[in-house]
Coordinates of C-alpha atoms and ligand atoms in Angstrom, one line a residue:
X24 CA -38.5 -28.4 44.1
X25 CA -41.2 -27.4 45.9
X26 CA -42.6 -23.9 46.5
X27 CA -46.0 -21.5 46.6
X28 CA -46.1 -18.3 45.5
X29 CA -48.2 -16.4 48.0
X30 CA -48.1 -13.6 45.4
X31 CA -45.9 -11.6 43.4
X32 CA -43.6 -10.5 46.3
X33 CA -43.5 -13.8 48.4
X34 CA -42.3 -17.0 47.7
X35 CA -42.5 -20.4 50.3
X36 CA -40.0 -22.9 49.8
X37 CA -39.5 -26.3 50.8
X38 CA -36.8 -26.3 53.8
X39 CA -34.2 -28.5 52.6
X40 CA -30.6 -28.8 54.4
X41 CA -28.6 -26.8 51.6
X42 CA -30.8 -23.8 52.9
X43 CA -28.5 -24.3 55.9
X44 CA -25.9 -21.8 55.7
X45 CA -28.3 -18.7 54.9
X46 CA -30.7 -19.8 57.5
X47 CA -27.7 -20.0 60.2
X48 CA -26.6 -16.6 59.1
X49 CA -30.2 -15.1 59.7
X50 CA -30.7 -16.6 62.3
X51 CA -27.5 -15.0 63.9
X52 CA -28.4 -11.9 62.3
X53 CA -31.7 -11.5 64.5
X54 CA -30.6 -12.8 67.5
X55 CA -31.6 -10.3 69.9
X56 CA -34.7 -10.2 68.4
X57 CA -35.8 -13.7 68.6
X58 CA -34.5 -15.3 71.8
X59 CA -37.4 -13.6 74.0
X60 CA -39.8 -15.4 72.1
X61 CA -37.6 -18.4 70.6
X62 CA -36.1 -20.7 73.0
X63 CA -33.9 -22.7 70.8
X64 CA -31.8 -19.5 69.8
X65 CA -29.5 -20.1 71.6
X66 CA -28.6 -23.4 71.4
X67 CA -28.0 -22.7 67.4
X68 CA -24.5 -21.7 67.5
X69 CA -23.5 -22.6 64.3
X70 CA -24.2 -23.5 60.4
X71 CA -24.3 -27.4 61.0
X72 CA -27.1 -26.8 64.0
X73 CA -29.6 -25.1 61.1
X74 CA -28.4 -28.3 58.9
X75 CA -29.1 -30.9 61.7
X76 CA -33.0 -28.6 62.4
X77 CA -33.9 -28.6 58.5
X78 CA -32.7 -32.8 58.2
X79 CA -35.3 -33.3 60.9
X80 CA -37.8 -31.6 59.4
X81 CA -37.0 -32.8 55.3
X82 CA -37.7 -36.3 57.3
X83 CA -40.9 -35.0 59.4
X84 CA -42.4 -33.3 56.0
X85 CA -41.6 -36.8 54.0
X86 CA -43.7 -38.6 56.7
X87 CA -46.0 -36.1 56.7
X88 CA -45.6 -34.7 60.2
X89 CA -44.4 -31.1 59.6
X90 CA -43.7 -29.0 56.6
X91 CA -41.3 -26.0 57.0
X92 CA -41.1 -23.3 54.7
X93 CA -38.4 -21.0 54.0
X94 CA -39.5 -17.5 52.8
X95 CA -38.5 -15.7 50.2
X96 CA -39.3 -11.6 49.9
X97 CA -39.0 -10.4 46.4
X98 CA -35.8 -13.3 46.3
X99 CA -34.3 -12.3 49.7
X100 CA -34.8 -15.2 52.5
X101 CA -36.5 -12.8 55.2
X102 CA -37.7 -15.7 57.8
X103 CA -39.3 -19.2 58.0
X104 CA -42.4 -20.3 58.7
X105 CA -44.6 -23.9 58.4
X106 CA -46.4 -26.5 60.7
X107 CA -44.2 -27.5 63.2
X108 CA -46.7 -30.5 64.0
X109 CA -49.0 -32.0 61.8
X110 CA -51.3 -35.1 63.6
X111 CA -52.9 -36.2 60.5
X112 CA -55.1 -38.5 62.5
X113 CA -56.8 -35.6 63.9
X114 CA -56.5 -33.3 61.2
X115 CA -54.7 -30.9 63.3
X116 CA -51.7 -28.7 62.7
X117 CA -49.8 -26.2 64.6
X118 CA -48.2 -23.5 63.1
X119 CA -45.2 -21.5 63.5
X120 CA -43.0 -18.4 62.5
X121 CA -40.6 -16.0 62.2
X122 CA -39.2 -13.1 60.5
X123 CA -36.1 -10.9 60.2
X124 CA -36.7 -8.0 62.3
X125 CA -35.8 -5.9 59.3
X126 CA -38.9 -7.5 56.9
X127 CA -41.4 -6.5 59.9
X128 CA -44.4 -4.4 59.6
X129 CA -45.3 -4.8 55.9
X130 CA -47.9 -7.7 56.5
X131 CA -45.3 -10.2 55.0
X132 CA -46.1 -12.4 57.6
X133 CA -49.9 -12.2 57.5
X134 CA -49.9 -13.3 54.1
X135 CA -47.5 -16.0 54.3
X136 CA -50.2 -17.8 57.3
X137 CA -52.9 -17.2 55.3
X138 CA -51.2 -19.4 52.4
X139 CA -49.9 -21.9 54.7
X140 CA -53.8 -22.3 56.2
X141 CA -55.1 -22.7 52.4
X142 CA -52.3 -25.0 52.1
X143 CA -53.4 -27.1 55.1
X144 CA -56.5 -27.3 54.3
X145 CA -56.0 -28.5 50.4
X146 CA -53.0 -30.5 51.3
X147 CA -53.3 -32.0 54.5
X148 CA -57.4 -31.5 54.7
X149 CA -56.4 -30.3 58.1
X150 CA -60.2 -29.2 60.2
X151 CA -58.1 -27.5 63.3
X152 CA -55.0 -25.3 62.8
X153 CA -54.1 -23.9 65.8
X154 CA -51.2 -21.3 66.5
X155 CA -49.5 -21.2 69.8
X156 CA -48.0 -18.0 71.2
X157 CA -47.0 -16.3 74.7
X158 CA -49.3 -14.0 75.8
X159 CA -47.2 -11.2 75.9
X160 CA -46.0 -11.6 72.3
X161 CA -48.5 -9.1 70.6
X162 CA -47.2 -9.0 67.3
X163 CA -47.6 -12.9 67.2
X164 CA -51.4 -12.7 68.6
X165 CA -52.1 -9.9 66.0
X166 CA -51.1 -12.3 62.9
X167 CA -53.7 -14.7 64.6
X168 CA -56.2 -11.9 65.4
X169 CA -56.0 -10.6 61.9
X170 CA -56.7 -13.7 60.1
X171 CA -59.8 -15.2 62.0
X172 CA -58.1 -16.9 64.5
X173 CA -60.4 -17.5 67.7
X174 CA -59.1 -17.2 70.9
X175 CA -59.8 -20.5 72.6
X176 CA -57.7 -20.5 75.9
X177 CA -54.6 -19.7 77.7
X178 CA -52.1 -22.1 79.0
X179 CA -50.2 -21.4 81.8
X180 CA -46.8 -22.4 81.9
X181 CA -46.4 -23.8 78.6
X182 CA -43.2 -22.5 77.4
X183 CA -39.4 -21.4 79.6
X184 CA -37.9 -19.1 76.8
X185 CA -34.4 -18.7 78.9
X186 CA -35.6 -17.9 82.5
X187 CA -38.6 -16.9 81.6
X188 CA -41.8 -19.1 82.0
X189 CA -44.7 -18.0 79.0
X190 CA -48.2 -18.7 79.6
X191 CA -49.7 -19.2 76.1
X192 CA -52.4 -18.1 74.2
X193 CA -54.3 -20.6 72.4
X194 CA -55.9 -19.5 68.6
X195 CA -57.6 -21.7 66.4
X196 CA -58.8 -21.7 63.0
X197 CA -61.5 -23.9 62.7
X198 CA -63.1 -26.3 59.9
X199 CA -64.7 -28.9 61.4
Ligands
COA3 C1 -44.4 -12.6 65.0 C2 -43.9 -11.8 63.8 C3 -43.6 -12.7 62.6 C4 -44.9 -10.7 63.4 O1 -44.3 -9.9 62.4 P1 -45.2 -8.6 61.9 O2 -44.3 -7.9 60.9 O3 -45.8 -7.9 63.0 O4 -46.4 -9.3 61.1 P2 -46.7 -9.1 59.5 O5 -45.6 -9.4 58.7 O6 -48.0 -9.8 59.3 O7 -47.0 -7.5 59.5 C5 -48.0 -6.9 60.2 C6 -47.8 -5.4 60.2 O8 -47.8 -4.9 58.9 C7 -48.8 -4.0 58.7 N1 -49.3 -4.3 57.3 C8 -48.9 -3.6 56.2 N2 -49.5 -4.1 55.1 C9 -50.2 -5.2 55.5 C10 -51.0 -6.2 54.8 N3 -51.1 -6.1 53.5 N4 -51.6 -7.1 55.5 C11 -51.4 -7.2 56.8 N5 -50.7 -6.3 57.6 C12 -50.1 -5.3 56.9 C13 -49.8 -4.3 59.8 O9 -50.6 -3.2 60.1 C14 -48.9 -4.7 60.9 O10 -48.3 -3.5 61.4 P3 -48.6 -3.0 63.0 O11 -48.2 -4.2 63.9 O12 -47.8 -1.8 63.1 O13 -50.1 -2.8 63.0 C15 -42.5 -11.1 64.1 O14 -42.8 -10.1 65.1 C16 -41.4 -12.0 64.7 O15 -40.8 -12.7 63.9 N6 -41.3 -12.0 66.0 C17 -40.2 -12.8 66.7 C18 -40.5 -14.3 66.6 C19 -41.8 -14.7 67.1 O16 -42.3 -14.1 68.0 N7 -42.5 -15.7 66.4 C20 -43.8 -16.1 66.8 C21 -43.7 -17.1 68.0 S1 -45.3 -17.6 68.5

Protein backbone atom coordinates (compact mmCIF):
# COMPACT_ATOMS: atom_id res chain seq x y z
CA UNK A 1 0.00 0.00 0.00
CA UNK A 2 1.28 3.04 -0.59
CA UNK A 3 2.06 5.89 1.89
CA UNK A 4 4.72 8.74 3.08
CA UNK A 5 5.33 9.62 6.30
CA UNK A 6 5.68 13.40 6.41
CA UNK A 7 6.81 12.88 10.02
CA UNK A 8 5.94 11.39 13.11
CA UNK A 9 2.41 12.97 13.25
CA UNK A 10 1.38 12.72 9.53
CA UNK A 11 0.89 10.11 7.39
CA UNK A 12 -0.26 10.38 3.22
CA UNK A 13 -1.99 7.56 1.85
CA UNK A 14 -2.76 6.33 -1.45
CA UNK A 15 -6.58 7.24 -2.12
CA UNK A 16 -8.13 4.07 -2.95
CA UNK A 17 -12.09 3.51 -3.10
CA UNK A 18 -12.42 1.52 0.26
CA UNK A 19 -11.32 4.99 1.79
CA UNK A 20 -14.85 5.88 0.49
CA UNK A 21 -17.05 5.72 3.36
CA UNK A 22 -14.77 7.82 5.87
CA UNK A 23 -14.03 10.33 3.23
CA UNK A 24 -18.01 10.72 2.51
CA UNK A 25 -18.45 11.14 6.22
CA UNK A 26 -15.78 14.02 6.41
CA UNK A 27 -16.69 15.35 3.83
CA UNK A 28 -20.32 15.88 5.26
CA UNK A 29 -18.84 16.69 8.44
CA UNK A 30 -17.25 20.05 7.06
CA UNK A 31 -19.66 21.08 4.81
CA UNK A 32 -20.21 24.46 5.68
CA UNK A 33 -16.70 24.91 5.71
CA UNK A 34 -15.78 23.82 2.40
CA UNK A 35 -18.45 24.73 -0.13
CA UNK A 36 -17.22 28.54 -0.38
CA UNK A 37 -14.09 27.38 -1.58
CA UNK A 38 -15.07 23.82 -3.03
CA UNK A 39 -17.57 23.64 -5.79
CA UNK A 40 -18.15 20.02 -5.95
CA UNK A 41 -19.55 19.86 -2.23
CA UNK A 42 -22.46 19.86 -3.07
CA UNK A 43 -22.90 17.60 -5.68
CA UNK A 44 -21.36 14.76 -3.06
CA UNK A 45 -24.39 13.66 -1.49
CA UNK A 46 -23.56 10.45 -0.64
CA UNK A 47 -20.93 7.45 0.19
CA UNK A 48 -21.00 5.97 -3.44
CA UNK A 49 -20.21 9.79 -4.94
CA UNK A 50 -16.62 9.76 -2.70
CA UNK A 51 -16.31 5.98 -4.22
CA UNK A 52 -17.12 7.08 -7.87
CA UNK A 53 -14.25 10.51 -7.04
CA UNK A 54 -11.45 8.08 -5.58
CA UNK A 55 -12.16 5.22 -8.81
CA UNK A 56 -11.29 8.11 -11.03
CA UNK A 57 -8.46 9.17 -9.44
CA UNK A 58 -6.91 5.13 -8.48
CA UNK A 59 -7.22 5.23 -12.53
CA UNK A 60 -5.67 8.82 -13.11
CA UNK A 61 -2.71 7.97 -10.41
CA UNK A 62 -2.16 4.40 -12.43
CA UNK A 63 -1.73 6.43 -15.68
CA UNK A 64 0.15 8.83 -14.06
CA UNK A 65 -2.10 11.82 -14.29
CA UNK A 66 -2.94 12.66 -10.63
CA UNK A 67 -2.10 11.22 -7.32
CA UNK A 68 -4.43 11.84 -4.39
CA UNK A 69 -3.56 11.42 -0.89
CA UNK A 70 -5.57 10.84 2.00
CA UNK A 71 -4.19 12.22 5.31
CA UNK A 72 -3.77 10.83 8.25
CA UNK A 73 -3.08 13.00 11.70
CA UNK A 74 -1.57 10.94 14.43
CA UNK A 75 -4.13 7.86 12.66
CA UNK A 76 -7.24 10.05 12.37
CA UNK A 77 -8.15 10.93 8.50
CA UNK A 78 -8.19 14.92 8.99
CA UNK A 79 -8.39 15.91 5.01
CA UNK A 80 -6.99 15.06 1.56
CA UNK A 81 -4.67 16.49 -0.48
CA UNK A 82 -2.52 15.50 -3.92
CA UNK A 83 -2.05 16.68 -7.58
CA UNK A 84 -5.15 16.98 -9.15
CA UNK A 85 -3.35 17.17 -12.64
CA UNK A 86 -0.12 15.95 -13.43
CA UNK A 87 1.03 16.82 -17.45
CA UNK A 88 4.04 14.81 -17.40
CA UNK A 89 4.98 16.04 -20.80
CA UNK A 90 5.54 19.33 -19.31
CA UNK A 91 6.57 18.41 -16.07
CA UNK A 92 3.84 20.27 -14.50
CA UNK A 93 1.55 19.55 -11.60
CA UNK A 94 -1.16 21.26 -9.89
CA UNK A 95 -1.85 20.75 -6.51
CA UNK A 96 -4.79 20.68 -4.28
CA UNK A 97 -6.29 20.46 -0.60
CA UNK A 98 -8.23 20.34 2.10
CA UNK A 99 -8.69 19.91 5.71
CA UNK A 100 -11.23 19.29 8.48
CA UNK A 101 -12.02 22.58 9.89
CA UNK A 102 -11.24 21.02 13.19
CA UNK A 103 -7.32 19.92 12.19
CA UNK A 104 -6.79 23.74 11.23
CA UNK A 105 -4.14 26.00 12.43
CA UNK A 106 -1.42 23.53 13.51
CA UNK A 107 0.61 23.78 10.20
CA UNK A 108 -0.76 20.19 9.32
CA UNK A 109 -1.34 21.32 6.00
CA UNK A 110 2.00 23.22 5.38
CA UNK A 111 3.80 20.24 5.94
CA UNK A 112 1.77 17.88 4.04
CA UNK A 113 2.53 20.37 0.57
CA UNK A 114 5.91 20.51 1.37
CA UNK A 115 6.09 16.46 1.14
CA UNK A 116 3.91 16.26 -1.79
CA UNK A 117 6.42 19.02 -3.71
CA UNK A 118 9.52 16.71 -2.60
CA UNK A 119 7.40 13.97 -3.76
CA UNK A 120 6.83 15.62 -7.27
CA UNK A 121 9.95 16.39 -7.71
CA UNK A 122 11.62 12.74 -6.94
CA UNK A 123 8.70 10.96 -8.40
CA UNK A 124 7.33 12.67 -11.17
CA UNK A 125 10.68 15.00 -11.78
CA UNK A 126 7.98 17.59 -11.99
CA UNK A 127 10.06 21.42 -12.89
CA UNK A 128 6.58 23.58 -12.32
CA UNK A 129 4.10 22.84 -9.44
CA UNK A 130 1.71 25.34 -9.40
CA UNK A 131 -1.21 25.76 -6.87
CA UNK A 132 -4.37 27.38 -7.81
CA UNK A 133 -6.55 29.36 -5.38
CA UNK A 134 -9.33 32.17 -5.21
CA UNK A 135 -7.98 35.27 -4.26
CA UNK A 136 -10.05 35.75 -1.39
CA UNK A 137 -9.13 32.35 0.17
CA UNK A 138 -6.26 33.57 2.49
CA UNK A 139 -5.61 30.57 4.39
CA UNK A 140 -5.01 28.74 0.93
CA UNK A 141 -2.51 31.71 -0.34
CA UNK A 142 -0.68 31.55 3.06
CA UNK A 143 0.17 27.60 2.54
CA UNK A 144 1.56 28.90 -0.86
CA UNK A 145 3.17 32.02 0.67
CA UNK A 146 4.79 30.04 3.36
CA UNK A 147 6.45 27.50 1.39
CA UNK A 148 8.13 29.64 -1.55
CA UNK A 149 5.49 29.77 -3.71
CA UNK A 150 5.85 32.86 -6.19
CA UNK A 151 3.04 34.70 -7.09
CA UNK A 152 2.88 34.65 -10.86
CA UNK A 153 -0.64 36.09 -11.87
CA UNK A 154 -4.33 36.30 -11.25
CA UNK A 155 -6.94 34.87 -13.33
CA UNK A 156 -10.07 36.32 -13.54
CA UNK A 157 -13.01 34.30 -13.61
CA UNK A 158 -11.48 31.01 -13.28
CA UNK A 159 -13.67 29.27 -10.92
CA UNK A 160 -18.07 29.64 -10.10
CA UNK A 161 -18.06 28.04 -6.44
CA UNK A 162 -22.14 28.07 -6.27
CA UNK A 163 -22.99 31.73 -7.47
CA UNK A 164 -19.99 32.95 -6.88
CA UNK A 165 -17.40 33.72 -9.69
CA UNK A 166 -13.48 33.40 -8.02
CA UNK A 167 -10.76 35.19 -9.78
CA UNK A 168 -7.64 33.05 -9.01
CA UNK A 169 -4.37 33.53 -7.82
CA UNK A 170 -1.70 31.88 -9.56
CA UNK A 171 1.57 30.39 -7.24
CA UNK A 172 4.30 28.54 -8.64
CA UNK A 173 7.09 26.55 -7.37
CA UNK A 174 9.64 26.51 -9.75
CA UNK A 175 12.59 24.11 -10.97
CA UNK A 176 13.31 24.62 -14.16
C1 LIG B 1 -6.62 25.85 2.97
C2 LIG B 1 -6.48 25.11 4.30
C3 LIG B 1 -6.03 23.69 4.05
C4 LIG B 1 -5.43 25.85 5.15
O1 LIG B 1 -5.45 25.30 6.45
P1 LIG B 1 -4.49 25.92 7.59
O2 LIG B 1 -4.77 25.19 8.83
O3 LIG B 1 -4.57 27.40 7.57
O4 LIG B 1 -3.03 25.54 7.07
P2 LIG B 1 -1.94 24.75 7.88
O5 LIG B 1 -2.46 23.42 8.29
O6 LIG B 1 -0.71 24.79 7.08
O7 LIG B 1 -1.78 25.61 9.21
C5 LIG B 1 -1.27 26.93 9.16
C6 LIG B 1 -1.54 27.60 10.48
O8 LIG B 1 -0.92 26.84 11.53
C7 LIG B 1 0.09 27.65 12.14
N1 LIG B 1 1.22 26.73 12.41
C8 LIG B 1 1.43 26.13 13.60
N2 LIG B 1 2.48 25.30 13.50
C9 LIG B 1 2.95 25.40 12.24
C10 LIG B 1 4.01 24.77 11.55
N3 LIG B 1 4.82 23.88 12.13
N4 LIG B 1 4.21 25.07 10.24
C11 LIG B 1 3.40 25.95 9.62
N5 LIG B 1 2.37 26.57 10.24
C12 LIG B 1 2.14 26.30 11.54
C13 LIG B 1 0.38 28.76 11.16
O9 LIG B 1 0.84 29.92 11.83
C14 LIG B 1 -0.99 28.99 10.58
O10 LIG B 1 -1.82 29.66 11.48
P3 LIG B 1 -2.37 31.14 11.13
O11 LIG B 1 -3.13 31.03 9.83
O12 LIG B 1 -3.24 31.44 12.29
O13 LIG B 1 -1.14 31.96 11.00
C15 LIG B 1 -7.84 25.10 5.07
O14 LIG B 1 -8.17 26.41 5.44
C16 LIG B 1 -8.99 24.50 4.26
O15 LIG B 1 -9.10 23.28 4.15
N6 LIG B 1 -9.85 25.37 3.69
C17 LIG B 1 -11.05 24.94 2.97
C18 LIG B 1 -10.72 24.26 1.66
C19 LIG B 1 -9.81 25.10 0.81
O16 LIG B 1 -9.91 26.31 0.78
N7 LIG B 1 -8.89 24.42 0.09
C20 LIG B 1 -7.97 25.10 -0.80
C21 LIG B 1 -8.61 25.40 -2.09
S1 LIG B 1 -7.45 26.25 -3.16
Amino acid sequence: MFHRDVDEQIRLQLAMPFHADQLFELTDRNRDFLRPWLGWIDATRGPDDSRTFLSIQLDRFGKGQALTTMIYFDGLLVGVAGYHSIDQANRVGCLGYWLDQGHTGNGIMTRVVQDLVNAGRECYSLGRIEIRCSTENERSRSVAQRLGFMHRGTCRHAEKVGDVWHDHDVYVHENV
